[in-house]
Amino acid sequence: MSKSRYRISRRNRAVIGGVIIALGSIYALAVSYNIPGAELLWFLVGSALVLLAAMLAAMMLVLLIKGLGLMWRKLLPGSAPSASRDNASKDHDS
C-alpha cells in the first residue's frame, strides 16, 4: 500500500472529488441550458432544504421509535429478554 503525499484521508479525498464533479456537472447544465444564476441558486437552496428536512424527519422517526421502545421496557420490565436471563442466573446461583 503506497502512502499518499497529501495528508488528507482517502475518504475525504473521495468526498471532495465527488463535490467537485457535482459542481462541474451543475455548471455544465447551467451553461448548456442557459439557466440564470439566481434560478440555479434557488434550485440548490431548495434541494438543500429538502435534504435537511428529510434528515430531520428521519432523526425524529428514530427518536420516536427509540422512545417508544424505552417506554415499553419501563412499563413492562418482565417482558424484556435481559430480565429473563437475570432471573435464570439467580436460580442457578442459589
XYZ file of C-alpha atoms in Angstrom:
94
model
C 0.000 0.000 0.000
C 1.502 3.296 -1.047
C 1.392 6.356 1.127
C -0.273 9.440 -0.213
C 1.767 12.571 -0.481
C -1.265 14.508 0.704
C -2.291 14.475 4.340
C -5.977 14.034 3.517
C -7.549 10.648 4.110
C -8.819 8.612 1.195
C -12.440 9.049 2.285
C -12.109 12.848 2.469
C -10.454 12.947 -0.936
C -13.342 10.915 -2.356
C -15.883 13.325 -0.874
C -14.022 16.358 -2.196
C -13.751 14.743 -5.624
C -17.470 13.970 -5.636
C -18.354 17.537 -4.704
C -16.099 18.917 -7.444
C -17.654 16.565 -10.018
C -21.172 17.552 -8.884
C -20.377 21.261 -9.116
C -18.853 20.786 -12.556
C -21.932 18.900 -13.729
C -24.259 21.609 -12.435
C -22.131 24.272 -14.122
C -22.216 22.354 -17.429
C -26.022 22.053 -17.216
C -26.418 25.726 -16.387
C -24.250 26.774 -19.321
C -25.794 24.384 -21.842
C -29.414 25.253 -20.958
C -28.779 28.982 -20.317
C -30.128 28.803 -16.760
C -29.783 32.113 -14.890
C -27.559 32.094 -11.836
C -30.323 33.232 -9.479
C -32.606 30.406 -10.580
C -29.801 27.898 -10.163
C -29.042 29.256 -6.697
C -32.677 28.889 -5.618
C -32.689 25.344 -7.002
C -29.617 24.477 -4.917
C -31.066 26.129 -1.797
C -34.346 24.284 -2.278
C -32.527 20.984 -2.764
C -30.500 21.555 0.401
C -33.681 22.360 2.348
C -35.382 19.183 1.110
C -32.321 17.162 2.134
C -32.270 18.828 5.549
C -35.997 18.180 6.036
C -35.535 14.506 5.122
C -32.651 14.175 7.575
C -34.640 15.835 10.358
C -37.672 13.637 9.650
C -35.501 10.513 9.775
C -33.925 11.647 13.047
C -37.328 12.351 14.565
C -38.591 8.926 13.454
C -35.599 7.189 15.038
C -36.071 9.166 18.264
C -39.771 8.286 18.313
C -39.102 4.580 17.821
C -36.326 4.542 20.432
C -38.514 6.487 22.878
C -41.425 4.083 22.409
C -39.075 1.149 22.963
C -37.719 2.742 26.135
C -41.240 3.396 27.430
C -42.249 -0.175 26.555
C -39.314 -1.577 28.552
C -40.094 0.642 31.543
C -43.806 -0.239 31.549
C -43.306 -3.970 31.057
C -39.981 -4.873 32.713
C -40.758 -8.609 32.796
C -41.067 -8.876 29.019
C -37.513 -7.764 28.332
C -35.162 -10.634 27.350
C -32.468 -9.414 29.739
C -34.846 -9.704 32.720
C -35.500 -13.383 31.991
C -31.757 -14.041 31.744
C -31.176 -12.289 35.088
C -33.825 -14.440 36.773
C -32.356 -17.608 35.269
C -28.876 -16.746 36.515
C -30.238 -16.068 40.020
C -31.825 -19.542 40.071
C -28.504 -21.157 39.240
C -26.641 -19.135 41.904
C -28.852 -20.273 44.807
